[in-house]
Amino acid sequence: MDYDLMTVARLPAPDDNVAIATQTLEGGTRIRYDEQQFQLSHTILEGHRFASQPISELAALLSWGLPFGFATRAIAPGDYVCNQKMIDSLSIRNLSFQLPETPNFSDKIAPYVLNEAEFCPGKQLARYTDERCFLGYPRPGGRGVGTRNYIVVMGTTARTSSFARQLADMCRRGEVTSPLQKAYPNVDGIVAVTHTEGGEGRTPNNIDMLLRTLAGFAVHPNIGAMLLVDYGTEAVTNEMLQSYMQREGYALDDVVHRFYRLQGSFDTDLANGAKIINGWLGTVNSVPRTEQSLEYLKIALQCGGSDAFSGVSGNPLAAYVAKEVIRYGGCANLAETDELIGSEAYVLQNVRDLSTARTFLDTIERFKERVAWHGHSAEGNPSGGNNFRGLYNIAIKSIGAAMKRHPDVCLDYVINYSQLMESPGYYFMDSPGNDLESIAGQVASGSNMIFFVTGNGSITNFPFVPTIKIVTTSGRYEMLSKDMDVNAGAYLDGTPMEELGESMLDLTVDVASGERSVGEKAGHSQVSLWRDWKQTGPIDLEPLLSESELKSGEPIAVTAQRSVPTTLQFRALQTEAGCRTDQVGLILPTSLCSGQIAQMIAYRCNERKIGEKQGISRFVALPHTEGCGVSSGRSEEIYTRTMIGHLTHPTVALGLLLEHGCEKTHNDHVRHEIQNLGISPERYGWASVQLDGGIDAVIEKVQDWFSETLADKPPVPVVNAGLEHLCIAVTSTGEATEGVSQSLTQLTHRVAAAGGTVIVPANAEWLSVSVSHQPSVVHLTNTPTLAYGQRVEKAGFHIMETPTDQPTETLTGLGATGVDLALAHIVGAPLQSHVMVPLIQVSTDARTQSSYGTDLDSESANVDDLLALIVEVASRQYTPKLHGKGNTDFQLTRGLLGISM
């Protein structure tokens, strides 16, 4: 076929020598351009690039008039432009055509050098003389104006995440008051804000930004009232946060709030929390929306699931509306530091002053340095989804991302992550390229509206700030119209940018005034803070990188001191694969962005009682914060191993992988990895939020798949089974006494001697006490037999490596090994159980018993008592108390070298 270039492709700038295909073009297609005609060398995917002019060896490849790579050989018009990363990324995709065998350009980009001698300060836009308003919630103490009015329950650290979710869910279900909107029309809702940080035993390296972010949330103008929850035993506490806010001058006294400590039973604390929130409702409702100037709008500019058209349609549209808001006196906030590497020349074309330009460049260098401490390069940012949609490297992704600054808008300020925006203008905020982590910082800095540009169709929303989602192409908008607010693809179809911009500005005012965005109507949201990093300076990484990731898997020899009664059996489910303690349906999100949808699906499946007659006890989802926006290498190996460990867990009767669609660890990635392990992908279901048509469509598809797959499955018989069929984890928190250590050691011996499996995390305190006081009983080596999350293959006694002391992360790793249940001796605050694996919590510590005794499963460490409890749980005759109450969580470690990008 023959086409004029501009009917099937785009040149972002007139001088570009590569064009972006606006549709998939077959190899051999003839293209007419600039009085010449040429033929495409290969099939070109939509969003991918082909040469529109001859490019000589070593010459720059240009998009938006800026270089994103250099030719490694002469490139003829029509040649598919590709680098090695794109070829590698697409090679695991199920494509129906041949890719180029070798790359024709390299990613090497010359570092940007600021010419200070010729620097000229940027030009400021004149503010409009007329006023434009929205209906917002005015706040005292200089907090600004809210676009929403929420009551928030916030876990100060990851240790109280589950409590915060349970309390907010209880309130939303109407156990506080019903119906909320009718009784309190000025209250937009009650939501939880939870995160992954502050839960380890040591002070985190990100302590300053963590406190700054939580403080920013607390005084955010969209907050009508906030309950901040901790145990008081964490590395970060309410007292630390309160002291930080007072020291740094945050307007805490002007916020309805309470710092609440969990120090009794879970149910009592829930009731107390509900009583506090119930008492706030009238006060929060007493603040009505009033007419407010647009100068109080603060826009977070974000992109995620980007494609080749993000910088052509979506980002320029967001930039246009941001420009208008700034001209009315408002703010806009650009972020994602590593996604501006390679675009420095464009960003600094219009900047307030030389100092701001220097600070911007210093921020990029500081980000690169921190990433390098962990053995990575910030230039490795683009995800597999980005590659699939035409973003080959960080330079071309960054150039497109930078288009969220309109050329007429001056870069006024460079701020730290979550630092408050205190003056009108255009800001750049330091943050990782991880969308959700970046958004959290922008919200904490004061953003009360989010513009989220997406090429693939990301469904991201924040709990208490509305998100307007802008999709880059009409095709994606039509596919996901129920999940997107604005079709920027109309620009590619011929609608002028000014017309689209004015229409979106009207929508922005309407949403700021209370009209719900598409995401708010969908009712899901996510929060993730900039995660902690382990390295604080340059080190020799060779020992960490050279060590084998997987361990031997060989059990450690133990000497039984007492025989196990032969009558000790549990009531097992006899499946084709063996005796099991439970049978669940699992919806496994392949990344952070599909986690909430997986939860929605599990809830719906449980409501419909799918599989109940076939012995499925429940459906579970495992939402998490990983799979995208994080470094590769060892952290990705940990992630993939842990996910597959849960997918293949003995209690999973049927599992389905749910991708968002644009992540690094998409379905094809997981399919490729399990095939390498000799596991057939046909055993599992596969679904995609984006490619299956959005939230409603994918929820329906997954429910139908489970229903149809389970329809002919016969009921599972129940049989008696010995301990040789059982795999348990044994751990402890706080200081372990010699008596506790002896009991847990004997428990381990008895189960292992009966042919069962016991896995102990290397960070379990009782283990070190056991080694010190009973060396003749346990024959240990210093080397764990299992890596974090490594599936156990041989029965016996194992130690799992733990590159973390965060309890939830430890339990997540244990879950991936295949344990049926876990037992922990507790000193201090109780733990959040694993979502899939029941956690028995016992304590012989008097203070723990006094504070949390009603939630403990036993106050005895007697071995026979513990074995009896284990058998009851394995037989499904007893559910550990906190597990049954939903005090559960799931969180992966990134190991020693993982870092946000």
Tab-separated table of C-alpha atoms in Angstrom, residues 25-413:
chain	number	residue	atom	x	y	z
A	25	LEU	CA	2.183	-0.476	9.134
A	26	GLU	CA	3.022	-3.649	7.258
A	27	GLY	CA	6.545	-4.247	6.028
A	28	GLY	CA	6.857	-3.221	2.387
A	29	THR	CA	4.367	-0.347	2.731
A	30	ARG	CA	5.417	2.578	0.522
A	31	ILE	CA	5.556	6.043	2.069
A	32	ARG	CA	5.573	9.380	0.191
A	33	TYR	CA	7.309	12.263	1.909
A	34	ASP	CA	9.125	15.453	0.904
A	35	GLU	CA	9.065	14.628	-2.816
A	36	GLN	CA	10.533	11.190	-2.234
A	37	GLN	CA	9.132	7.684	-1.848
A	38	PHE	CA	10.499	4.864	0.249
A	39	GLN	CA	9.511	1.416	1.486
A	40	LEU	CA	9.246	0.238	5.109
A	41	SER	CA	11.871	-2.375	5.957
A	42	HIS	CA	9.743	-4.230	8.544
A	43	THR	CA	6.291	-4.141	10.049
A	44	ILE	CA	6.246	-1.030	12.238
A	45	LEU	CA	4.136	-1.133	15.394
A	46	GLU	CA	1.898	1.807	16.223
A	47	GLY	CA	3.990	4.340	18.122
A	48	HIS	CA	7.298	3.018	16.840
A	49	ARG	CA	9.613	5.007	14.623
A	50	PHE	CA	11.021	4.716	11.134
A	51	ALA	CA	13.543	6.910	9.369
A	52	SER	CA	11.987	9.660	7.247
A	53	GLN	CA	15.353	10.911	5.949
A	54	PRO	CA	18.745	9.295	5.343
A	55	ILE	CA	20.758	9.165	8.594
A	56	SER	CA	24.501	8.657	8.328
A	57	GLU	CA	26.525	6.535	10.713
A	58	LEU	CA	27.155	8.336	14.054
A	59	ALA	CA	24.547	11.021	13.219
A	60	ALA	CA	21.895	11.928	15.799
A	61	LEU	CA	18.344	10.599	15.594
A	62	LEU	CA	15.957	13.486	16.268
A	63	SER	CA	12.468	13.772	17.755
A	64	TRP	CA	11.088	17.175	18.804
A	65	GLY	CA	14.326	18.445	17.263
A	66	LEU	CA	16.342	16.816	20.079
A	67	PRO	CA	18.690	13.796	19.910
A	68	PHE	CA	17.610	10.503	21.497
A	69	GLY	CA	20.337	8.268	20.053
A	70	PHE	CA	23.098	7.961	17.472
A	71	ALA	CA	23.147	5.743	14.395
A	72	THR	CA	25.514	2.772	14.626
A	73	ARG	CA	25.306	2.370	10.861
A	74	ALA	CA	23.751	4.213	7.951
A	75	ILE	CA	19.953	4.227	8.219
A	76	ALA	CA	17.870	4.563	5.066
A	77	PRO	CA	14.408	6.151	4.847
A	78	GLY	CA	11.833	3.507	5.809
A	79	ASP	CA	14.158	1.544	8.082
A	80	TYR	CA	12.655	0.471	11.423
A	81	VAL	CA	14.535	2.503	14.043
A	82	CYS	CA	15.460	0.216	16.938
A	83	ASN	CA	17.921	-0.147	19.781
A	84	GLN	CA	18.929	-3.327	21.594
A	85	LYS	CA	16.586	-2.757	24.541
A	86	MET	CA	13.565	-2.512	22.269
A	87	ILE	CA	14.502	-5.729	20.472
A	88	ASP	CA	15.022	-7.543	23.790
A	89	SER	CA	11.809	-6.198	25.295
A	90	LEU	CA	9.653	-7.134	22.315
A	91	SER	CA	11.273	-10.535	21.843
A	92	ILE	CA	9.238	-12.029	24.727
A	93	ARG	CA	5.996	-10.585	23.366
A	94	ASN	CA	3.708	-12.765	21.326
A	95	LEU	CA	4.207	-10.905	18.026
A	96	SER	CA	3.049	-12.193	14.645
A	97	PHE	CA	5.845	-10.580	12.613
A	98	GLN	CA	9.626	-10.547	12.459
A	99	LEU	CA	11.598	-7.949	14.409
A	100	PRO	CA	14.908	-6.542	13.137
A	101	GLU	CA	17.707	-8.875	14.161
A	102	THR	CA	20.176	-6.162	15.141
A	103	PRO	CA	19.867	-2.564	16.403
A	104	ASN	CA	20.732	0.429	14.238
A	105	PHE	CA	21.217	3.073	16.905
A	106	SER	CA	22.803	3.364	20.346
A	107	ASP	CA	21.439	5.143	23.388
A	108	LYS	CA	24.564	7.063	24.286
A	109	ILE	CA	23.599	10.669	25.000
A	110	ALA	CA	26.140	13.403	25.663
A	111	PRO	CA	25.714	14.900	29.167
A	112	TYR	CA	24.021	18.286	29.157
A	113	VAL	CA	26.323	21.215	29.962
A	114	LEU	CA	24.783	24.497	31.078
A	115	ASN	CA	26.313	27.478	29.292
A	116	GLU	CA	26.250	29.922	32.176
A	117	ALA	CA	27.953	32.692	30.206
A	118	GLU	CA	25.094	32.859	27.719
A	119	PHE	CA	22.268	32.157	30.163
A	120	CYS	CA	19.236	34.416	29.873
A	121	PRO	CA	16.490	34.493	32.529
A	122	GLY	CA	13.132	33.147	31.353
A	123	LYS	CA	10.089	35.197	30.493
A	124	GLN	CA	7.174	35.207	32.905
A	125	LEU	CA	3.625	34.941	31.606
A	126	ALA	CA	1.377	37.886	32.360
A	127	ARG	CA	-1.396	37.055	34.806
A	128	TYR	CA	-4.945	37.404	33.558
A	129	THR	CA	-6.654	40.545	34.820
A	130	ASP	CA	-10.060	38.899	34.993
A	131	GLU	CA	-10.932	36.389	37.705
A	132	ARG	CA	-12.115	32.814	37.205
A	133	CYS	CA	-13.456	30.753	40.069
A	134	PHE	CA	-14.326	27.248	41.244
A	135	LEU	CA	-16.326	26.036	44.228
A	136	GLY	CA	-13.906	24.888	46.907
A	137	TYR	CA	-13.410	24.375	50.632
A	138	PRO	CA	-11.455	27.265	52.224
A	139	ARG	CA	-9.013	26.199	54.965
A	140	PRO	CA	-7.508	28.216	57.817
A	141	GLY	CA	-3.813	28.522	58.633
A	142	GLY	CA	-2.686	29.235	55.087
A	143	ARG	CA	-3.563	25.684	53.995
A	144	GLY	CA	-5.249	26.912	50.823
A	145	VAL	CA	-8.515	25.692	49.318
A	146	GLY	CA	-9.659	22.100	48.995
A	147	THR	CA	-11.224	20.586	45.913
A	148	ARG	CA	-12.533	17.805	48.156
A	149	ASN	CA	-13.414	17.418	51.841
A	150	TYR	CA	-12.332	14.018	53.171
A	151	ILE	CA	-11.881	12.359	56.530
A	152	VAL	CA	-8.681	10.301	56.319
A	153	VAL	CA	-7.429	7.406	58.416
A	154	MET	CA	-3.664	7.250	57.930
A	155	GLY	CA	-1.273	4.571	59.086
A	156	THR	CA	1.825	6.406	60.251
A	157	THR	CA	3.871	3.383	59.205
A	158	ALA	CA	3.282	0.172	57.287
A	159	ARG	CA	2.665	-1.660	60.573
A	160	THR	CA	-0.803	-0.065	60.946
A	161	SER	CA	-1.867	-0.218	57.296
A	162	SER	CA	-4.407	-2.964	57.778
A	163	PHE	CA	-6.049	-1.261	60.736
A	164	ALA	CA	-6.418	1.971	58.751
A	165	ARG	CA	-8.017	0.108	55.834
A	166	GLN	CA	-10.340	-1.852	58.099
A	167	LEU	CA	-11.518	1.272	59.906
A	168	ALA	CA	-12.125	3.230	56.703
A	169	ASP	CA	-13.922	0.248	55.134
A	170	MET	CA	-16.091	-0.144	58.213
A	171	CYS	CA	-17.050	3.519	58.050
A	172	ARG	CA	-17.802	3.336	54.330
A	173	ARG	CA	-20.003	0.307	54.862
A	174	GLY	CA	-22.201	2.547	56.959
A	175	GLU	CA	-21.311	1.286	60.436
A	176	VAL	CA	-20.572	4.862	61.474
A	177	THR	CA	-23.562	6.540	59.835
A	178	SER	CA	-25.702	5.795	56.816
A	179	PRO	CA	-26.103	7.064	54.216
A	180	LEU	CA	-23.101	9.393	54.496
A	181	GLN	CA	-23.755	11.667	51.505
A	182	LYS	CA	-27.363	12.361	52.463
A	183	ALA	CA	-26.653	13.049	56.110
A	184	TYR	CA	-23.418	14.951	55.507
A	185	PRO	CA	-23.473	16.332	51.940
A	186	ASN	CA	-20.266	18.351	52.391
A	187	VAL	CA	-18.225	15.272	53.346
A	188	ASP	CA	-16.806	13.634	50.224
A	189	GLY	CA	-15.926	10.411	51.979
A	190	ILE	CA	-13.867	8.506	54.540
A	191	VAL	CA	-10.705	6.964	53.089
A	192	ALA	CA	-7.554	5.205	54.231
A	193	VAL	CA	-4.031	6.292	53.368
A	194	THR	CA	-1.574	3.442	53.827
A	195	HIS	CA	1.964	2.882	52.619
A	196	THR	CA	5.032	0.650	52.828
A	197	GLU	CA	7.371	2.806	54.903
A	198	GLY	CA	8.658	3.055	58.484
A	199	GLY	CA	7.936	-0.548	59.438
A	200	GLU	CA	11.468	-1.848	59.886
A	201	GLY	CA	13.344	-1.891	63.159
A	202	ARG	CA	15.949	0.674	62.114
A	203	THR	CA	15.500	4.345	61.269
A	204	PRO	CA	14.919	4.430	57.508
A	205	ASN	CA	17.271	6.293	55.175
A	206	ASN	CA	14.288	8.188	53.774
A	207	ILE	CA	13.199	9.435	57.217
A	208	ASP	CA	13.211	13.137	56.280
A	209	MET	CA	11.105	12.733	53.156
A	210	LEU	CA	8.827	10.256	54.935
A	211	LEU	CA	8.034	12.727	57.724
A	212	ARG	CA	7.716	15.586	55.217
A	213	THR	CA	5.277	13.569	53.103
A	214	LEU	CA	3.086	12.514	56.025
A	215	ALA	CA	3.108	16.109	57.278
A	216	GLY	CA	2.071	17.340	53.836
A	217	PHE	CA	-0.812	14.873	53.765
A	218	ALA	CA	-1.965	15.978	57.223
A	219	VAL	CA	-2.273	19.684	56.304
A	220	HIS	CA	-3.496	19.132	52.740
A	221	PRO	CA	-6.446	21.380	51.879
A	222	ASN	CA	-8.544	18.368	50.844
A	223	ILE	CA	-8.378	17.025	54.409
A	224	GLY	CA	-11.355	17.846	56.605
A	225	ALA	CA	-10.062	15.673	59.448
A	226	MET	CA	-7.351	13.057	59.926
A	227	LEU	CA	-6.792	10.161	62.317
A	228	LEU	CA	-3.107	9.150	62.455
A	229	VAL	CA	-2.522	5.623	63.772
A	230	ASP	CA	0.568	3.917	65.204
A	231	TYR	CA	1.609	1.301	67.763
A	232	GLY	CA	4.378	3.429	69.230
A	233	THR	CA	6.948	0.665	68.823
A	234	GLU	CA	7.904	1.447	65.219
A	235	ALA	CA	11.001	3.226	63.970
A	236	VAL	CA	8.701	6.125	63.033
A	237	THR	CA	6.024	7.136	65.522
A	238	ASN	CA	3.242	9.652	65.930
A	239	GLU	CA	5.376	11.593	68.405
A	240	MET	CA	8.145	11.921	65.807
A	241	LEU	CA	5.694	13.150	63.185
A	242	GLN	CA	4.014	15.608	65.545
A	243	SER	CA	7.376	16.991	66.671
A	244	TYR	CA	8.519	17.322	63.041
A	245	MET	CA	5.384	19.244	62.061
A	246	GLN	CA	5.696	21.635	64.978
A	247	ARG	CA	9.396	22.190	64.333
A	248	GLU	CA	8.908	22.825	60.609
A	249	GLY	CA	5.910	25.135	61.027
A	250	TYR	CA	3.147	22.984	59.527
A	251	ALA	CA	-0.355	24.281	60.334
A	252	LEU	CA	-1.265	21.227	62.401
A	253	ASP	CA	-3.362	23.223	64.887
A	254	ASP	CA	-5.615	24.308	62.025
A	255	VAL	CA	-6.461	20.695	61.092
A	256	VAL	CA	-9.072	18.592	62.858
A	257	HIS	CA	-6.909	15.636	63.829
A	258	ARG	CA	-5.974	13.079	66.428
A	259	PHE	CA	-2.887	10.962	66.931
A	260	TYR	CA	-4.194	7.543	67.966
A	261	ARG	CA	-2.196	4.675	69.450
A	262	LEU	CA	-3.270	1.052	69.089
A	263	GLN	CA	-2.892	-0.434	72.550
A	264	GLY	CA	-5.806	-2.769	73.092
A	265	SER	CA	-7.804	-5.311	71.194
A	266	PHE	CA	-8.248	-4.865	67.450
A	267	ASP	CA	-12.037	-4.701	67.776
A	268	THR	CA	-11.906	-2.169	70.606
A	269	ASP	CA	-9.542	0.060	68.663
A	270	LEU	CA	-11.823	-0.134	65.627
A	271	ALA	CA	-14.781	0.874	67.752
A	272	ASN	CA	-12.813	3.743	69.290
A	273	GLY	CA	-11.669	4.924	65.875
A	274	ALA	CA	-15.220	4.809	64.540
A	275	LYS	CA	-16.421	6.824	67.529
A	276	ILE	CA	-13.803	9.510	66.867
A	277	ILE	CA	-14.739	9.732	63.184
A	278	ASN	CA	-18.428	9.805	64.012
A	279	GLY	CA	-17.750	12.756	66.287
A	280	TRP	CA	-15.978	14.635	63.483
A	281	LEU	CA	-18.650	14.289	60.825
A	282	GLY	CA	-20.679	17.313	61.880
A	283	THR	CA	-17.606	19.530	62.109
A	284	VAL	CA	-16.255	18.470	58.728
A	285	ASN	CA	-19.690	18.843	57.143
A	286	SER	CA	-20.006	22.409	58.480
A	287	VAL	CA	-17.519	23.690	55.860
A	288	PRO	CA	-19.431	24.368	52.609
A	289	ARG	CA	-18.073	24.890	49.125
A	290	THR	CA	-17.736	28.579	48.283
A	291	GLU	CA	-16.563	30.494	45.236
A	292	GLN	CA	-12.766	30.583	45.156
A	293	SER	CA	-10.217	31.956	42.693
A	294	LEU	CA	-8.343	29.579	40.384
A	295	GLU	CA	-5.210	30.915	42.057
A	296	TYR	CA	-5.892	28.235	44.682
A	297	LEU	CA	-5.601	25.409	42.159
A	298	LYS	CA	-2.354	23.453	42.353
A	299	ILE	CA	-1.981	20.950	39.529
A	300	ALA	CA	0.151	17.809	39.711
A	301	LEU	CA	1.389	16.971	36.203
A	302	GLN	CA	1.947	13.243	35.821
A	303	CYS	CA	2.276	10.620	33.122
A	304	GLY	CA	2.259	6.847	33.311
A	305	GLY	CA	1.948	4.014	30.862
A	306	SER	CA	3.417	6.497	28.414
A	307	ASP	CA	3.636	5.910	24.692
A	308	ALA	CA	5.146	7.616	21.696
A	309	PHE	CA	2.196	10.026	21.500
A	310	SER	CA	2.393	11.203	25.112
A	311	GLY	CA	4.720	13.986	24.068
A	312	VAL	CA	2.666	14.804	20.961
A	313	SER	CA	-0.901	15.028	22.279
A	314	GLY	CA	-1.427	14.206	25.969
A	315	ASN	CA	1.439	16.043	27.631
A	316	PRO	CA	1.065	19.210	25.509
A	317	LEU	CA	-2.656	19.258	26.385
A	318	ALA	CA	-1.916	18.989	30.121
A	319	ALA	CA	0.718	21.708	29.662
A	320	TYR	CA	-1.781	23.998	27.939
A	321	VAL	CA	-4.283	23.770	30.797
A	322	ALA	CA	-1.509	24.162	33.395
A	323	LYS	CA	-0.421	27.328	31.601
A	324	GLU	CA	-3.933	28.721	31.865
A	325	VAL	CA	-4.152	27.889	35.581
A	326	ILE	CA	-0.815	29.632	36.172
A	327	ARG	CA	-2.061	32.716	34.315
A	328	TYR	CA	-4.963	32.817	36.766
A	329	GLY	CA	-2.439	32.755	39.627
A	330	GLY	CA	-2.275	29.023	40.358
A	331	CYS	CA	0.499	26.412	40.482
A	332	ALA	CA	1.639	23.430	38.434
A	333	ASN	CA	4.057	20.735	39.569
A	334	LEU	CA	6.220	18.670	37.194
A	335	ALA	CA	8.031	15.663	38.691
A	336	GLU	CA	9.812	12.343	37.926
A	337	THR	CA	13.489	13.307	37.968
A	338	ASP	CA	14.856	10.347	36.051
A	339	GLU	CA	12.254	10.869	33.322
A	340	LEU	CA	13.779	14.228	32.426
A	341	ILE	CA	17.272	12.899	31.768
A	342	GLY	CA	17.994	13.791	28.148
A	343	SER	CA	15.459	16.627	28.045
A	344	GLU	CA	17.504	19.181	29.976
A	345	ALA	CA	17.939	21.393	26.908
A	346	TYR	CA	14.171	21.753	26.531
A	347	VAL	CA	13.367	22.144	30.238
A	348	LEU	CA	15.938	24.914	30.630
A	349	GLN	CA	14.907	26.875	27.555
A	350	ASN	CA	12.729	28.982	29.839
A	351	VAL	CA	13.830	29.104	33.475
A	352	ARG	CA	13.491	31.789	36.137
A	353	ASP	CA	17.165	32.333	36.901
A	354	LEU	CA	20.591	30.731	36.822
A	355	SER	CA	20.284	29.433	40.392
A	356	THR	CA	17.104	27.536	39.516
A	357	ALA	CA	18.779	26.027	36.440
A	358	ARG	CA	21.732	24.863	38.541
A	359	THR	CA	19.440	23.380	41.188
A	360	PHE	CA	17.524	21.466	38.521
A	361	LEU	CA	20.719	19.935	37.121
A	362	ASP	CA	22.072	19.201	40.607
A	363	THR	CA	18.834	17.365	41.418
A	364	ILE	CA	19.275	15.115	38.389
A	365	GLU	CA	22.889	14.380	39.298
A	366	ARG	CA	21.954	13.574	42.888
A	367	PHE	CA	19.313	11.140	41.638
A	368	LYS	CA	21.815	9.463	39.305
A	369	GLU	CA	24.314	9.155	42.150
A	370	ARG	CA	21.856	7.464	44.511
A	371	VAL	CA	20.824	5.014	41.805
A	372	ALA	CA	24.491	4.247	41.069
A	373	TRP	CA	25.076	3.326	44.736
A	374	HIS	CA	22.733	0.403	44.074
A	375	GLY	CA	24.450	-0.715	40.879
A	376	HIS	CA	21.937	0.780	38.459
A	377	SER	CA	21.700	3.535	35.901
A	378	ALA	CA	18.808	5.989	35.902
A	379	GLU	CA	18.855	5.795	32.118
A	380	GLY	CA	17.362	2.283	32.425
A	381	ASN	CA	13.967	3.685	33.403
A	382	PRO	CA	11.554	2.832	30.529
A	383	SER	CA	9.344	-0.168	31.315
A	384	GLY	CA	8.482	-3.034	29.018
A	385	GLY	CA	5.138	-1.370	28.427
A	386	ASN	CA	6.899	1.846	27.415
A	387	ASN	CA	9.104	-0.092	25.001
A	388	PHE	CA	6.099	-1.854	23.502
A	389	ARG	CA	4.423	1.487	22.862
A	390	GLY	CA	7.432	3.084	21.200
A	391	LEU	CA	9.565	4.625	23.967
A	392	TYR	CA	12.919	3.029	23.274
A	393	ASN	CA	15.075	4.705	25.900
A	394	ILE	CA	15.100	7.288	28.673
A	395	ALA	CA	15.999	10.140	26.324
A	396	ILE	CA	12.994	9.764	24.057
A	397	LYS	CA	10.724	9.125	27.049
A	398	SER	CA	12.098	12.199	28.815
A	399	ILE	CA	11.749	14.503	25.829
A	400	GLY	CA	8.086	13.563	25.584
A	401	ALA	CA	7.596	13.873	29.354
A	402	ALA	CA	9.093	17.370	29.337
A	403	MET	CA	6.286	18.514	27.042
A	404	LYS	CA	4.202	18.875	30.212
A	405	ARG	CA	5.867	22.287	30.398
A	406	HIS	CA	4.377	24.611	27.795
A	407	PRO	CA	7.136	26.519	25.935
A	408	ASP	CA	5.681	29.834	27.164
A	409	VAL	CA	5.783	28.747	30.815
A	410	CYS	CA	8.842	29.574	32.893
A	411	LEU	CA	10.300	27.025	35.308
A	412	ASP	CA	10.116	29.011	38.538
A	413	TYR	CA	11.097	26.681	41.361
